[in-house]
Amino acid sequence: MDCKKAGEMTAGLLCGELSDGEKAELQAHLDGCVGCRKELELLSKSWQALDNFKVPALSLEFEDSLMSRIRAGRRKEEDAFFGFDLFGLSANARAALSGWWKVPALTLASCAVYVLSIETGLMPSRQYYPSAAARVQSAPNPIFAMLSEGQRTGGPGYVLALVEGADK
Amino acid sequence: MTENLDPDAQLMLRFTRGDESCFIELVKSHKQRVFAFAYRFLGNAADAEDAAQEVFIKVYNAREKYAVKAKFTTWLFVITRNTCMNYLARRNKSSMVLSLDSEPDDREDSAALQVADIKDRPPMESILNDELSAAVKKALDSLPENQKTAVLLSRYEELSYEAIAEIMGCSVKAVKSLLHRAKTGLKGKLAGFLKI
């Protein structure tokens, strides 16, 4: 066996791939070749030297810090609404405002349902509340009148007056 | 079916069903390994800790789409490796725009050594260990990323060739080849520090 072949077998030896026969063959070459023996020893020792790369201890706050980052990420997700972000606010301010958008969002959604229900004919039309609609249309302050009619006739009356008043 | 899974994968599945204590348990079990890999990969404790946290944040955020396809540690090291590579890329990018006025660390170290009082110096053995440790760090840093990853997973995490291949997305044969080249490279870099 020449030194080149021994070098290839050394790679196999380090990967644990040599059969017993091949190991014996390599050993026979190493016994008579100082250069290859030294190469193998260097390879082995440099691999062992990696033990010297010590890792410092992880900081004690690792988990607390991690959970804070996770909570902050979750808050950011909650606060983000239609692409708007409460960017730049302190963590406390964000926490205080967390979910703030749910109230107007719910209001908007309710309005949309009301308007849709009127448009699709699900809500009683002007014929059920003719006097309320007329009063709103002729009132000097339509907004106030709408609210007032809404109190008397309930939700549908208020919305009816609002929508039909706006039509005129 | 879950009875055959490794315990960590079972914990992760329980976490996906809403049990947050399982996530904490996973963090406790694996934080040191993830940090150690990141530290050896990035060479800096602060960066390594930051990267390790990023890894667990990714695990947390993946809870809804997690599916058991491999051992939990294999999946975790895929995330760890990718996070470290991204971290390194970001760091290299930002270091390019840094001022060129700053002196290299080596010069600061040698200046500090010059002013140190002889009686304060550590014993010779400690100095040699520190030198070897620095040399090992430097030698590992000089390896190409894939060789370095293979060495870290094989030498320090003691993972099998199959597991390393799965993490690195290559064949077992490729892993063996990477390790052989890495060992040859390390031998060349460390020969001066080793007594033969």
CSV table of C-alpha atoms in Angstrom, one decimal:
chain,number,residue,atom,x,y,z
A,1,MET,CA,0.0,0.0,0.0
A,2,ASP,CA,1.3,3.4,-0.9
A,3,CYS,CA,0.9,6.6,1.2
A,4,LYS,CA,-1.9,8.0,-1.1
A,5,LYS,CA,-4.0,4.9,-0.6
A,6,ALA,CA,-3.3,5.0,3.1
A,7,GLY,CA,-4.5,8.6,3.2
A,8,GLU,CA,-7.8,7.6,1.6
A,9,MET,CA,-8.2,4.7,4.0
A,10,THR,CA,-7.5,7.1,6.9
A,11,ALA,CA,-10.5,9.1,5.9
A,12,GLY,CA,-12.5,5.9,5.9
A,13,LEU,CA,-11.1,5.0,9.3
A,14,LEU,CA,-12.2,8.3,10.8
A,15,CYS,CA,-15.7,7.9,9.4
A,16,GLY,CA,-15.8,4.4,10.9
A,17,GLU,CA,-16.2,2.8,7.5
A,18,LEU,CA,-13.3,0.4,7.4
A,19,SER,CA,-13.8,-3.3,7.7
A,20,ASP,CA,-11.5,-5.3,10.1
A,21,GLY,CA,-9.5,-6.5,7.1
A,22,GLU,CA,-8.9,-2.9,5.8
A,23,LYS,CA,-8.0,-1.7,9.3
A,24,ALA,CA,-5.4,-4.4,9.5
A,25,GLU,CA,-4.1,-3.5,6.1
A,26,LEU,CA,-3.8,0.2,7.1
A,27,GLN,CA,-2.2,-0.7,10.4
A,28,ALA,CA,0.5,-2.7,8.6
A,29,HIS,CA,1.3,0.4,6.5
A,30,LEU,CA,1.3,2.7,9.5
A,31,ASP,CA,3.7,0.5,11.4
A,32,GLY,CA,6.3,1.0,8.7
A,33,CYS,CA,5.5,4.6,7.7
A,34,VAL,CA,6.4,7.4,10.1
A,35,GLY,CA,4.9,10.1,7.8
A,36,CYS,CA,1.4,8.5,7.6
A,37,ARG,CA,1.5,7.7,11.3
A,38,LYS,CA,2.2,11.3,12.0
A,39,GLU,CA,-0.6,12.5,9.7
A,40,LEU,CA,-3.1,10.2,11.4
A,41,GLU,CA,-2.0,11.4,14.8
A,42,LEU,CA,-2.4,15.0,13.7
A,43,LEU,CA,-5.8,14.4,12.3
A,44,SER,CA,-6.9,12.7,15.5
A,45,LYS,CA,-5.4,15.3,17.8
A,46,SER,CA,-6.8,18.2,15.9
A,47,TRP,CA,-10.2,16.6,16.2
A,48,GLN,CA,-9.7,16.1,19.9
A,49,ALA,CA,-8.5,19.7,20.2
A,50,LEU,CA,-12.0,20.9,19.4
A,51,ASP,CA,-12.8,20.0,23.0
A,52,ASN,CA,-11.0,23.2,23.9
A,53,PHE,CA,-13.8,25.4,22.4
A,54,LYS,CA,-15.8,26.0,25.5
A,55,VAL,CA,-19.2,27.6,25.5
A,56,PRO,CA,-20.0,30.2,28.2
A,57,ALA,CA,-23.0,29.6,30.4
A,58,LEU,CA,-26.3,30.9,29.1
A,59,SER,CA,-27.7,33.9,30.9
A,60,LEU,CA,-30.2,33.3,33.7
A,61,GLU,CA,-32.7,35.7,32.1
A,62,PHE,CA,-32.8,33.7,28.9
A,63,GLU,CA,-36.3,32.3,29.4
A,64,ASP,CA,-37.8,35.5,30.8
A,65,SER,CA,-36.3,37.5,28.0
A,66,LEU,CA,-37.6,35.0,25.4
A,67,MET,CA,-41.1,35.0,26.8
A,68,SER,CA,-41.1,38.8,26.8
A,69,ARG,CA,-40.1,38.8,23.1
A,70,ILE,CA,-42.9,36.3,22.4
A,71,ARG,CA,-45.5,38.3,24.3
A,72,ALA,CA,-44.4,41.5,22.6
A,73,GLY,CA,-44.7,39.8,19.2
A,74,ARG,CA,-48.2,38.6,20.0
A,75,ARG,CA,-49.2,42.1,21.1
A,76,LYS,CA,-47.8,43.5,17.9
A,77,GLU,CA,-49.9,41.1,15.9
A,78,GLU,CA,-53.0,42.0,17.9
A,79,ASP,CA,-52.4,45.7,17.5
A,80,ALA,CA,-51.8,45.5,13.8
A,81,PHE,CA,-55.0,46.3,12.0
A,82,PHE,CA,-55.5,46.7,8.3
A,83,GLY,CA,-51.7,47.3,7.9
A,84,PHE,CA,-51.6,50.0,10.6
A,85,ASP,CA,-49.3,49.3,13.5
A,86,LEU,CA,-49.0,51.0,16.8
A,87,PHE,CA,-45.4,51.4,16.1
A,88,GLY,CA,-43.2,53.4,18.4
A,89,LEU,CA,-45.4,53.1,21.5
A,90,SER,CA,-44.0,51.8,24.7
A,91,ALA,CA,-44.8,48.2,25.7
A,92,ASN,CA,-47.1,49.5,28.5
A,93,ALA,CA,-49.0,51.8,26.1
A,94,ARG,CA,-49.3,48.9,23.6
A,95,ALA,CA,-50.6,46.7,26.4
A,96,ALA,CA,-53.1,49.3,27.5
A,97,LEU,CA,-54.3,49.8,23.9
A,98,SER,CA,-54.3,46.1,23.0
A,99,GLY,CA,-57.5,45.2,21.3
A,100,TRP,CA,-58.7,48.9,21.1
A,101,TRP,CA,-59.8,48.4,17.5
A,102,LYS,CA,-62.3,45.7,18.4
A,103,VAL,CA,-64.9,48.3,19.5
A,104,PRO,CA,-65.0,50.4,16.3
A,105,ALA,CA,-64.5,47.2,14.2
A,106,LEU,CA,-67.6,45.7,15.9
A,107,THR,CA,-69.6,48.9,15.3
A,108,LEU,CA,-68.6,49.1,11.7
A,109,ALA,CA,-69.5,45.4,11.2
A,110,SER,CA,-72.9,46.0,12.9
A,111,CYS,CA,-73.6,49.0,10.7
A,112,ALA,CA,-72.7,47.0,7.6
A,113,VAL,CA,-75.1,44.3,8.6
A,114,TYR,CA,-77.9,46.9,9.2
A,115,VAL,CA,-77.3,48.6,5.9
A,116,LEU,CA,-77.2,45.3,4.0
A,117,SER,CA,-80.3,44.1,5.6
A,118,ILE,CA,-82.2,47.3,4.5
A,119,GLU,CA,-80.7,47.1,1.0
A,120,THR,CA,-81.8,43.5,0.7
A,121,GLY,CA,-85.3,44.2,2.0
A,122,LEU,CA,-85.0,42.4,5.3
A,123,MET,CA,-85.6,45.6,7.4
A,124,PRO,CA,-89.1,47.2,7.5
A,125,SER,CA,-89.4,49.9,4.8
A,126,ARG,CA,-90.7,53.5,5.1
A,127,GLN,CA,-94.3,52.3,5.0
A,128,TYR,CA,-94.0,50.9,8.5
A,129,TYR,CA,-92.6,54.2,10.0
A,130,PRO,CA,-93.9,56.9,7.7
A,131,SER,CA,-94.4,59.5,10.4
A,132,ALA,CA,-90.9,59.0,11.8
A,133,ALA,CA,-89.3,59.3,8.4
A,134,ALA,CA,-91.3,62.5,7.7
A,135,ARG,CA,-90.3,64.1,11.0
A,136,VAL,CA,-86.7,63.4,10.4
A,137,GLN,CA,-86.8,64.8,6.9
A,138,SER,CA,-88.4,68.0,8.0
A,139,ALA,CA,-86.5,68.5,11.2
A,140,PRO,CA,-84.0,71.4,11.4
A,141,ASN,CA,-81.5,69.1,13.1
A,142,PRO,CA,-81.7,65.7,11.3
A,143,ILE,CA,-79.1,64.0,13.4
A,144,PHE,CA,-80.9,64.9,16.7
A,145,ALA,CA,-84.2,63.9,15.1
A,146,MET,CA,-82.9,60.6,14.0
A,147,LEU,CA,-81.7,59.8,17.5
A,148,SER,CA,-85.0,61.0,18.9
A,149,GLU,CA,-87.0,58.8,16.5
A,150,GLY,CA,-84.7,56.0,17.2
A,151,GLN,CA,-85.5,56.1,20.9
A,152,ARG,CA,-89.2,56.1,20.1
A,153,THR,CA,-89.3,53.4,17.5
A,154,GLY,CA,-86.4,51.3,18.5
A,155,GLY,CA,-83.4,50.3,16.4
A,156,PRO,CA,-85.2,49.7,13.0
A,157,GLY,CA,-86.9,53.1,13.2
A,158,TYR,CA,-83.7,54.9,13.8
A,159,VAL,CA,-81.9,53.2,11.0
A,160,LEU,CA,-84.9,53.6,8.7
A,161,ALA,CA,-85.1,57.3,9.5
A,162,LEU,CA,-81.4,57.6,8.9
A,163,VAL,CA,-81.3,55.9,5.6
A,164,GLU,CA,-84.5,57.3,4.2
A,165,GLY,CA,-83.7,60.8,5.4
A,166,ALA,CA,-80.4,60.6,3.6
A,167,ASP,CA,-82.1,59.5,0.4
A,168,LYS,CA,-84.1,62.7,0.2
B,1,MET,CA,-49.8,6.9,16.8
B,2,THR,CA,-48.2,9.5,19.1
B,3,GLU,CA,-47.0,6.7,21.3
B,4,ASN,CA,-44.2,6.0,18.8
B,5,LEU,CA,-43.0,9.6,18.6
B,6,ASP,CA,-40.0,10.9,20.4
B,7,PRO,CA,-40.9,12.6,23.7
B,8,ASP,CA,-40.0,16.1,22.4
B,9,ALA,CA,-42.3,15.7,19.3
B,10,GLN,CA,-45.0,14.6,21.7
B,11,LEU,CA,-44.4,17.8,23.7
B,12,MET,CA,-44.5,19.9,20.6
B,13,LEU,CA,-47.8,18.3,19.5
B,14,ARG,CA,-49.3,19.0,22.9
B,15,PHE,CA,-48.1,22.6,22.5
B,16,THR,CA,-49.8,22.8,19.1
B,17,ARG,CA,-53.0,21.8,21.0
B,18,GLY,CA,-52.6,24.8,23.3
B,19,ASP,CA,-50.6,23.5,26.2
B,20,GLU,CA,-48.1,26.3,26.6
B,21,SER,CA,-46.2,24.6,29.5
B,22,CYS,CA,-44.9,22.1,26.9
B,23,PHE,CA,-43.2,24.9,25.0
B,24,ILE,CA,-41.5,26.0,28.2
B,25,GLU,CA,-40.4,22.5,28.8
B,26,LEU,CA,-38.9,22.2,25.3
B,27,VAL,CA,-37.1,25.5,25.8
B,28,LYS,CA,-35.6,24.3,29.1
B,29,SER,CA,-34.5,21.0,27.5
B,30,HIS,CA,-32.9,22.4,24.4
B,31,LYS,CA,-31.8,26.0,25.2
B,32,GLN,CA,-28.2,25.1,26.0
B,33,ARG,CA,-27.7,23.0,22.9
B,34,VAL,CA,-29.2,25.6,20.6
B,35,PHE,CA,-27.1,28.3,22.3
B,36,ALA,CA,-23.9,26.2,22.1
B,37,PHE,CA,-24.4,25.6,18.4
B,38,ALA,CA,-25.1,29.3,17.8
B,39,TYR,CA,-22.1,30.4,19.9
B,40,ARG,CA,-19.7,28.1,18.1
B,41,PHE,CA,-21.3,29.2,14.8
B,42,LEU,CA,-21.3,32.9,15.4
B,43,GLY,CA,-18.4,33.2,17.9
B,44,ASN,CA,-20.1,35.7,20.1
B,45,ALA,CA,-22.2,35.1,23.3
B,46,ALA,CA,-24.6,38.0,22.8
B,47,ASP,CA,-25.3,37.2,19.2
B,48,ALA,CA,-25.6,33.5,20.1
B,49,GLU,CA,-28.2,34.3,22.8
B,50,ASP,CA,-30.1,36.5,20.5
B,51,ALA,CA,-30.1,33.9,17.7
B,52,ALA,CA,-31.1,31.1,20.2
B,53,GLN,CA,-34.1,33.2,21.2
B,54,GLU,CA,-35.0,33.7,17.5
B,55,VAL,CA,-34.9,30.0,17.1
B,56,PHE,CA,-37.4,29.4,19.9
B,57,ILE,CA,-39.6,32.3,18.7
B,58,LYS,CA,-39.7,30.5,15.3
B,59,VAL,CA,-40.7,27.2,17.1
B,60,TYR,CA,-43.4,29.1,18.9
B,61,ASN,CA,-44.8,30.7,15.8
B,62,ALA,CA,-44.7,27.3,14.0
B,63,ARG,CA,-47.1,25.7,16.4
B,64,GLU,CA,-50.1,25.9,14.1
B,65,LYS,CA,-48.4,24.3,11.1
B,66,TYR,CA,-46.1,21.8,12.9
B,67,ALA,CA,-46.3,18.3,11.6
B,68,VAL,CA,-44.1,15.5,12.7
B,69,LYS,CA,-41.9,14.6,9.8
B,70,ALA,CA,-38.6,14.0,11.6
B,71,LYS,CA,-37.2,13.8,15.1
B,72,PHE,CA,-37.8,17.0,17.0
B,73,THR,CA,-34.1,17.7,17.4
B,74,THR,CA,-33.6,17.3,13.7
B,75,TRP,CA,-36.3,19.9,13.0
B,76,LEU,CA,-34.9,22.2,15.7
B,77,PHE,CA,-31.4,22.1,14.3
B,78,VAL,CA,-32.7,22.8,10.8
B,79,ILE,CA,-34.2,26.0,12.3
B,80,THR,CA,-31.1,26.7,14.3
B,81,ARG,CA,-28.7,26.4,11.3
B,82,ASN,CA,-30.9,28.6,9.1
B,83,THR,CA,-31.3,31.2,11.8
B,84,CYS,CA,-27.5,31.3,12.4
B,85,MET,CA,-26.8,31.6,8.7
B,86,ASN,CA,-29.3,34.4,8.4
B,87,TYR,CA,-27.9,36.1,11.4
B,88,LEU,CA,-24.4,35.8,10.0
B,89,ALA,CA,-25.5,37.3,6.7
B,90,ARG,CA,-27.2,40.2,8.5
B,91,ARG,CA,-24.1,40.8,10.6
B,92,ASN,CA,-21.8,40.7,7.6
B,93,LYS,CA,-24.0,43.1,5.8
B,94,SER,CA,-24.1,45.6,8.6
B,95,SER,CA,-20.4,45.3,9.3
B,96,MET,CA,-19.7,46.4,5.7
B,97,VAL,CA,-21.2,49.8,6.4
B,98,LEU,CA,-19.3,50.2,9.7
B,99,SER,CA,-16.5,52.7,9.9
B,100,LEU,CA,-13.1,51.5,8.9
B,101,ASP,CA,-11.5,53.5,11.7
B,102,SER,CA,-11.9,50.7,14.2
B,103,GLU,CA,-8.8,48.7,15.0
B,104,PRO,CA,-8.8,44.9,14.7
B,105,ASP,CA,-9.4,43.0,17.9
B,106,ASP,CA,-6.0,41.4,17.8
B,107,ARG,CA,-4.2,44.7,18.3
B,108,GLU,CA,-6.3,45.6,21.3
B,109,ASP,CA,-5.6,42.2,22.8
B,110,SER,CA,-1.8,42.5,22.3
B,111,ALA,CA,-1.9,46.0,23.8
B,112,ALA,CA,-3.8,44.7,26.8
B,113,LEU,CA,-1.3,41.9,27.2
B,114,GLN,CA,1.6,44.4,27.2
B,115,VAL,CA,0.3,46.4,30.1
B,116,ALA,CA,-0.8,43.4,32.2
B,117,ASP,CA,1.4,42.9,35.2
B,118,ILE,CA,3.4,39.7,35.2
B,119,LYS,CA,2.1,38.6,38.6
B,120,ASP,CA,-1.5,38.8,37.4
B,121,ARG,CA,-0.9,36.5,34.5
B,122,PRO,CA,-2.5,33.1,34.7
B,123,PRO,CA,-0.4,29.9,34.9
B,124,MET,CA,1.3,28.7,31.7
B,125,GLU,CA,-1.1,25.8,31.3
B,126,SER,CA,-4.0,28.2,31.3
B,127,ILE,CA,-2.4,30.5,28.7
B,128,LEU,CA,-1.7,27.5,26.5
B,129,ASN,CA,-5.3,26.4,26.8
B,130,ASP,CA,-6.6,29.9,26.0
B,131,GLU,CA,-4.3,30.0,23.0
B,132,LEU,CA,-5.5,26.6,21.8
B,133,SER,CA,-9.1,27.6,22.4
B,134,ALA,CA,-8.6,30.8,20.3
B,135,ALA,CA,-6.8,28.7,17.6
B,136,VAL,CA,-9.7,26.2,17.5
B,137,LYS,CA,-12.2,29.0,17.3
B,138,LYS,CA,-10.2,30.6,14.5
B,139,ALA,CA,-9.7,27.3,12.7
B,140,LEU,CA,-13.5,26.6,12.8
B,141,ASP,CA,-14.3,30.1,11.6
B,142,SER,CA,-12.0,29.6,8.6
B,143,LEU,CA,-14.0,26.6,7.4
B,144,PRO,CA,-16.7,27.0,4.8
B,145,GLU,CA,-20.2,27.2,6.3
B,146,ASN,CA,-21.3,23.7,5.4
B,147,GLN,CA,-18.1,22.1,6.7
B,148,LYS,CA,-18.4,24.1,9.9
B,149,THR,CA,-22.0,23.0,10.4
B,150,ALA,CA,-21.1,19.4,9.8
B,151,VAL,CA,-18.3,19.6,12.3
B,152,LEU,CA,-20.5,21.3,15.0
B,153,LEU,CA,-23.3,18.7,14.5
B,154,SER,CA,-20.9,15.7,14.5
B,155,ARG,CA,-18.3,16.7,17.0
B,156,TYR,CA,-20.3,18.6,19.6
B,157,GLU,CA,-23.9,17.4,19.1
B,158,GLU,CA,-22.7,13.9,18.4
B,159,LEU,CA,-25.4,13.4,15.8
B,160,SER,CA,-25.3,10.5,13.3
B,161,TYR,CA,-24.3,11.0,9.7
B,162,GLU,CA,-28.0,10.4,8.7
B,163,ALA,CA,-29.3,13.0,11.1
B,164,ILE,CA,-26.7,15.6,9.9
B,165,ALA,CA,-27.6,14.8,6.3
B,166,GLU,CA,-31.2,15.4,7.1
B,167,ILE,CA,-30.5,18.7,8.8
B,168,MET,CA,-28.2,19.9,6.0
B,169,GLY,CA,-30.4,18.6,3.2
B,170,CYS,CA,-27.7,16.5,1.6
B,171,SER,CA,-26.6,12.8,1.3
B,172,VAL,CA,-24.8,10.9,3.9
B,173,LYS,CA,-21.9,10.5,1.5
B,174,ALA,CA,-21.8,14.3,1.2
B,175,VAL,CA,-21.7,14.7,4.9
B,176,LYS,CA,-18.7,12.2,5.2
B,177,SER,CA,-16.9,14.1,2.5
B,178,LEU,CA,-17.6,17.5,4.2
B,179,LEU,CA,-16.3,16.1,7.5
B,180,HIS,CA,-13.2,14.6,5.9
B,181,ARG,CA,-12.3,18.0,4.2
B,182,ALA,CA,-13.1,19.8,7.5
B,183,LYS,CA,-10.8,17.5,9.4
B,184,THR,CA,-8.0,18.0,6.9
B,185,GLY,CA,-8.5,21.7,7.1
B,186,LEU,CA,-8.5,21.8,10.9
B,187,LYS,CA,-5.4,19.6,11.0
B,188,GLY,CA,-3.6,22.2,8.8
B,189,LYS,CA,-4.7,25.1,11.0
B,190,LEU,CA,-4.0,23.4,14.4
B,191,ALA,CA,-0.8,21.5,13.6
B,192,GLY,CA,1.3,24.3,15.1
B,193,PHE,CA,-0.5,24.0,18.4
B,194,LEU,CA,-0.4,20.3,18.8
B,195,LYS,CA,2.5,18.3,20.3
B,196,ILE,CA,3.2,15.2,18.1
